[in-house]
Amino acid sequence: MSTVHVIDHPLIQHKLTLMRNKETGCKDFRDLLEEISTLMAYEVTRNLPLEEIEIETPICKCKSKVITGKKLGIVPILRAGLGMVDGIVRLVPAAKVGHIGLYRDPQTLKPVEYYCKLPPDVEERELIIVDPMLATGGSSTAAIQFLKDRGCSSIKLMCLIGAPEGIRAVQEIHPDVDIYIAAIDERLNEHSYIVPGLGDAGDRLFGTK
Ligand code: PRP
Ligand code: URA
């Protein structure tokens, strides 16, 4: 069974409250999502392996640590996942970014794929899929499967808010994928929106409603 890491740092919780507020406009929503993504990236990358290299400070030669091992890949689920990319890449500028376009069909609630562009060596990378909302889990489980079908084996999922249903779905279908999340909300409503949630993340991010 995969692990669910709830990242409940006070700075993240404070910023998330601002994002949930319906009075928060597009620009602030975008800035807050980017800031929270940077803070969450600090935890998601906590276990990256290190190696010692020799360097020379102005004082003397010494051994010091640098990140080693697999290269990173960030994979936003379009559209709303885009809002989390810059906040992570700021911390790990060498990461490559792949895009998966999925939207949730409003009738069937099933994810529909419309775009995919991944780094050519994607299967060799340690991947972090990003999407602010984990509702039924349909989009995230499909994106994970999509990457596994392309040979990827090292995958983490980073979301802002999850419903218990979505978390269960990821854990059942992909028990090897750890979830990093800022809040687990109460439930889904009759339209499969997260309650209390923050509404439609893509629309609030891009001002499309
Ligand atoms: C939202 C959200 C997730 C998905 C979550 O995207 O960003 O991708 O819904 O719901 P699920 O867990 O039930 O699949 P949406 O389909 O609204 O597309 P958008 O980002 O383009 O607005
Ligand atoms: N997608 C969103 O953007 N918000 C929800 O609450 C559920 C799915």
Short mmCIF file of C-alpha atoms and ligand atoms in Angstrom, two decimals:
data_model
loop_
_atom_site.label_atom_id
_atom_site.label_comp_id
_atom_site.label_asym_id
_atom_site.label_seq_id
_atom_site.Cartn_x
_atom_site.Cartn_y
_atom_site.Cartn_z
CA MET A 1 0.00 0.00 0.00
CA SER A 2 1.33 3.42 -0.91
CA THR A 3 1.92 6.09 1.71
CA VAL A 4 -0.12 9.28 1.90
CA HIS A 5 2.04 12.17 3.10
CA VAL A 6 -0.14 15.02 4.36
CA ILE A 7 2.04 18.12 4.26
CA ASP A 8 0.34 20.29 6.84
CA HIS A 9 3.00 22.96 7.40
CA PRO A 10 1.37 26.16 8.75
CA LEU A 11 2.51 28.21 5.74
CA ILE A 12 0.85 25.73 3.39
CA GLN A 13 -2.36 25.59 5.41
CA HIS A 14 -2.58 29.39 5.57
CA LYS A 15 -2.07 29.79 1.83
CA LEU A 16 -4.53 26.98 1.10
CA THR A 17 -7.20 28.77 3.12
CA LEU A 18 -6.67 31.85 0.94
CA MET A 19 -7.02 29.69 -2.18
CA ARG A 20 -10.25 28.10 -0.95
CA ASN A 21 -11.86 31.51 -0.36
CA LYS A 22 -14.18 32.27 -3.28
CA GLU A 23 -13.23 35.96 -3.06
CA THR A 24 -9.64 35.18 -4.05
CA GLY A 25 -9.07 36.27 -7.64
CA CYS A 26 -7.18 34.72 -10.49
CA LYS A 27 -3.78 36.35 -9.92
CA ASP A 28 -3.63 35.63 -6.20
CA PHE A 29 -4.90 32.08 -6.79
CA ARG A 30 -2.11 31.49 -9.31
CA ASP A 31 0.59 32.99 -7.06
CA LEU A 32 -0.58 30.98 -4.05
CA LEU A 33 -0.61 27.70 -5.99
CA GLU A 34 2.93 28.37 -7.15
CA GLU A 35 4.09 29.22 -3.62
CA ILE A 36 2.48 26.12 -2.11
CA SER A 37 4.03 23.97 -4.83
CA THR A 38 7.49 25.22 -3.89
CA LEU A 39 6.85 24.45 -0.23
CA MET A 40 5.50 20.98 -1.04
CA ALA A 41 8.42 20.26 -3.38
CA TYR A 42 10.71 20.61 -0.37
CA GLU A 43 8.99 17.55 1.18
CA VAL A 44 8.50 15.56 -2.03
CA THR A 45 12.24 15.73 -2.72
CA ARG A 46 13.24 14.94 0.86
CA ASN A 47 14.51 11.43 0.05
CA LEU A 48 16.57 12.24 -3.03
CA PRO A 49 19.88 10.39 -2.78
CA LEU A 50 23.09 12.33 -2.13
CA GLU A 51 26.72 11.68 -2.93
CA GLU A 52 29.86 13.35 -1.70
CA ILE A 53 32.08 15.22 -4.09
CA GLU A 54 35.32 17.03 -3.49
CA ILE A 55 35.28 20.81 -3.85
CA GLU A 56 37.50 23.65 -2.77
CA THR A 57 36.11 26.46 -0.61
CA PRO A 58 38.08 29.72 -0.26
CA ILE A 59 39.53 28.12 2.88
CA CYS A 60 40.40 24.52 1.95
CA LYS A 61 39.49 21.39 0.04
CA CYS A 62 36.56 19.44 1.47
CA LYS A 63 33.94 16.84 0.69
CA SER A 64 30.41 18.10 0.29
CA LYS A 65 27.07 16.62 -0.78
CA VAL A 66 25.20 16.93 -4.08
CA ILE A 67 22.03 15.25 -5.35
CA THR A 68 22.71 12.11 -7.36
CA GLY A 69 20.73 9.19 -8.78
CA LYS A 70 17.87 9.37 -11.25
CA LYS A 71 17.04 12.64 -12.93
CA LEU A 72 13.71 14.23 -12.11
CA GLY A 73 10.69 14.74 -14.33
CA ILE A 74 7.64 16.86 -13.50
CA VAL A 75 4.43 15.82 -15.24
CA PRO A 76 1.51 18.25 -14.87
CA ILE A 77 -1.97 17.03 -15.77
CA LEU A 78 -3.40 19.80 -17.96
CA ARG A 79 -4.76 22.24 -17.36
CA ALA A 80 -4.67 22.87 -13.64
CA GLY A 81 -1.43 20.96 -13.02
CA LEU A 82 0.38 23.64 -15.02
CA GLY A 83 -0.03 25.99 -12.08
CA MET A 84 2.25 23.79 -9.97
CA VAL A 85 5.19 23.44 -12.36
CA ASP A 86 7.08 26.70 -11.87
CA GLY A 87 7.00 26.41 -8.10
CA ILE A 88 8.81 23.06 -8.30
CA VAL A 89 11.18 23.83 -11.16
CA ARG A 90 12.42 26.83 -9.18
CA LEU A 91 13.90 24.37 -6.68
CA VAL A 92 15.03 21.72 -9.18
CA PRO A 93 15.88 23.62 -12.37
CA ALA A 94 17.40 20.53 -14.04
CA ALA A 95 14.04 18.71 -14.02
CA LYS A 96 12.43 18.13 -17.40
CA VAL A 97 8.70 18.74 -17.80
CA GLY A 98 6.30 16.39 -19.61
CA HIS A 99 2.65 17.24 -20.23
CA ILE A 100 -0.42 15.02 -20.15
CA GLY A 101 -3.69 16.59 -21.28
CA LEU A 102 -6.76 15.06 -19.64
CA TYR A 103 -10.16 16.50 -18.94
CA ARG A 104 -12.95 14.99 -16.96
CA ASP A 105 -16.02 14.39 -19.13
CA PRO A 106 -18.83 16.17 -17.25
CA GLN A 107 -21.32 13.38 -18.02
CA THR A 108 -19.32 10.20 -17.53
CA LEU A 109 -16.70 11.78 -15.20
CA LYS A 110 -14.15 9.60 -17.02
CA PRO A 111 -10.83 11.19 -18.02
CA VAL A 112 -10.45 11.96 -21.74
CA GLU A 113 -6.90 12.25 -23.09
CA TYR A 114 -6.21 15.04 -25.58
CA TYR A 115 -2.47 15.76 -25.38
CA CYS A 116 0.79 14.09 -24.45
CA LYS A 117 4.40 15.23 -24.77
CA LEU A 118 7.02 13.60 -22.57
CA PRO A 119 10.84 13.83 -22.32
CA PRO A 120 12.44 11.15 -24.56
CA ASP A 121 14.14 9.47 -21.56
CA VAL A 122 11.00 9.64 -19.39
CA GLU A 123 11.25 5.99 -18.29
CA GLU A 124 14.69 6.67 -16.73
CA ARG A 125 13.44 9.58 -14.62
CA GLU A 126 11.98 9.85 -11.17
CA LEU A 127 8.58 11.39 -11.94
CA ILE A 128 6.34 13.69 -9.94
CA ILE A 129 2.82 13.95 -11.40
CA VAL A 130 1.19 17.22 -10.33
CA ASP A 131 -2.48 18.16 -10.24
CA PRO A 132 -4.11 20.34 -7.57
CA MET A 133 -7.31 18.27 -7.36
CA LEU A 134 -7.70 14.54 -6.62
CA ALA A 135 -11.47 14.04 -6.72
CA THR A 136 -12.70 10.66 -8.02
CA GLY A 137 -9.09 9.81 -8.86
CA GLY A 138 -9.99 9.10 -12.49
CA SER A 139 -7.52 11.64 -13.93
CA SER A 140 -4.61 10.78 -11.66
CA THR A 141 -4.97 7.01 -11.98
CA ALA A 142 -5.18 7.37 -15.78
CA ALA A 143 -2.08 9.60 -15.89
CA ILE A 144 -0.13 7.15 -13.73
CA GLN A 145 -1.19 4.23 -15.95
CA PHE A 146 -0.24 6.25 -19.02
CA LEU A 147 3.31 6.70 -17.69
CA LYS A 148 3.60 3.07 -16.59
CA ASP A 149 2.55 1.97 -20.10
CA ARG A 150 5.58 3.94 -21.34
CA GLY A 151 7.93 2.05 -19.04
CA CYS A 152 8.06 4.50 -16.11
CA SER A 153 8.45 2.84 -12.73
CA SER A 154 9.37 5.60 -10.30
CA ILE A 155 6.29 7.80 -9.86
CA LYS A 156 4.98 10.09 -7.11
CA LEU A 157 1.71 12.01 -7.11
CA MET A 158 1.58 15.55 -5.69
CA CYS A 159 -1.83 17.20 -5.20
CA LEU A 160 -3.20 20.09 -3.21
CA ILE A 161 -6.58 18.73 -2.06
CA GLY A 162 -7.86 15.17 -2.16
CA ALA A 163 -11.17 13.51 -1.47
CA PRO A 164 -11.04 10.19 0.42
CA GLU A 165 -12.53 8.50 -2.69
CA GLY A 166 -9.68 9.68 -4.93
CA ILE A 167 -6.98 8.75 -2.47
CA ARG A 168 -8.47 5.27 -2.11
CA ALA A 169 -8.61 4.86 -5.90
CA VAL A 170 -4.93 5.73 -6.35
CA GLN A 171 -3.92 3.46 -3.48
CA GLU A 172 -5.94 0.53 -4.80
CA ILE A 173 -4.96 0.82 -8.47
CA HIS A 174 -1.37 2.01 -7.96
CA PRO A 175 -0.15 0.81 -4.55
CA ASP A 176 3.43 1.65 -5.55
CA VAL A 177 2.73 5.38 -5.97
CA ASP A 178 3.11 7.58 -2.89
CA ILE A 179 0.76 10.55 -2.58
CA TYR A 180 1.84 13.98 -1.29
CA ILE A 181 -1.09 16.19 -0.44
CA ALA A 182 -1.76 19.39 1.54
CA ALA A 183 -5.30 18.51 2.70
CA ILE A 184 -7.75 15.61 2.71
CA ASP A 185 -11.28 17.02 2.52
CA GLU A 186 -14.61 15.53 3.62
CA ARG A 187 -16.20 14.07 0.50
CA LEU A 188 -17.37 14.55 -3.08
CA ASN A 189 -20.68 16.22 -3.90
CA GLU A 190 -23.25 14.97 -6.44
CA HIS A 191 -21.17 16.49 -9.29
CA SER A 192 -18.01 14.86 -7.96
CA TYR A 193 -16.57 18.18 -6.80
CA ILE A 194 -14.54 18.13 -3.61
CA VAL A 195 -16.35 19.46 -0.50
CA PRO A 196 -15.37 21.99 0.78
CA GLY A 197 -12.58 22.05 -1.83
CA LEU A 198 -11.86 25.21 -3.77
CA GLY A 199 -14.18 24.88 -6.76
CA ASP A 200 -12.90 24.25 -10.28
CA ALA A 201 -9.13 24.63 -10.07
CA GLY A 202 -8.58 25.06 -13.84
CA ASP A 203 -11.24 27.76 -14.13
CA ARG A 204 -9.97 29.67 -11.09
CA LEU A 205 -6.39 29.45 -12.31
CA PHE A 206 -7.06 30.60 -15.84
CA GLY A 207 -10.14 32.78 -15.29
CA THR A 208 -12.34 30.72 -17.59
CA LYS A 209 -15.52 31.04 -15.57
C1 PRP B 1 -9.75 18.69 -12.76
C2 PRP B 1 -8.50 18.56 -11.92
C3 PRP B 1 -8.12 17.11 -12.10
C4 PRP B 1 -9.47 16.45 -12.19
C5 PRP B 1 -9.78 15.81 -10.87
O1 PRP B 1 -9.43 18.82 -14.08
O2 PRP B 1 -7.47 19.46 -12.28
O3 PRP B 1 -7.35 16.86 -13.25
O4 PRP B 1 -10.44 17.47 -12.47
O5 PRP B 1 -10.94 15.07 -10.94
P1 PRP B 1 -10.94 13.47 -10.89
O6 PRP B 1 -10.04 13.08 -9.77
O7 PRP B 1 -12.38 13.14 -10.64
O8 PRP B 1 -10.46 12.96 -12.21
P2 PRP B 1 -10.56 19.05 -15.21
O9 PRP B 1 -10.97 17.73 -15.77
O10 PRP B 1 -11.64 19.92 -14.66
O11 PRP B 1 -9.75 19.78 -16.35
P3 PRP B 1 -9.04 21.21 -16.35
O12 PRP B 1 -7.82 21.12 -15.46
O13 PRP B 1 -8.67 21.40 -17.76
O14 PRP B 1 -10.02 22.25 -15.86
N1 URA B 2 -11.88 19.21 -10.36
C1 URA B 2 -11.78 20.43 -9.76
O1 URA B 2 -11.19 21.36 -10.35
N2 URA B 2 -12.35 20.60 -8.56
C2 URA B 2 -12.99 19.61 -7.92
O2 URA B 2 -13.47 19.83 -6.80
C3 URA B 2 -13.08 18.36 -8.55
C4 URA B 2 -12.51 18.19 -9.77
#
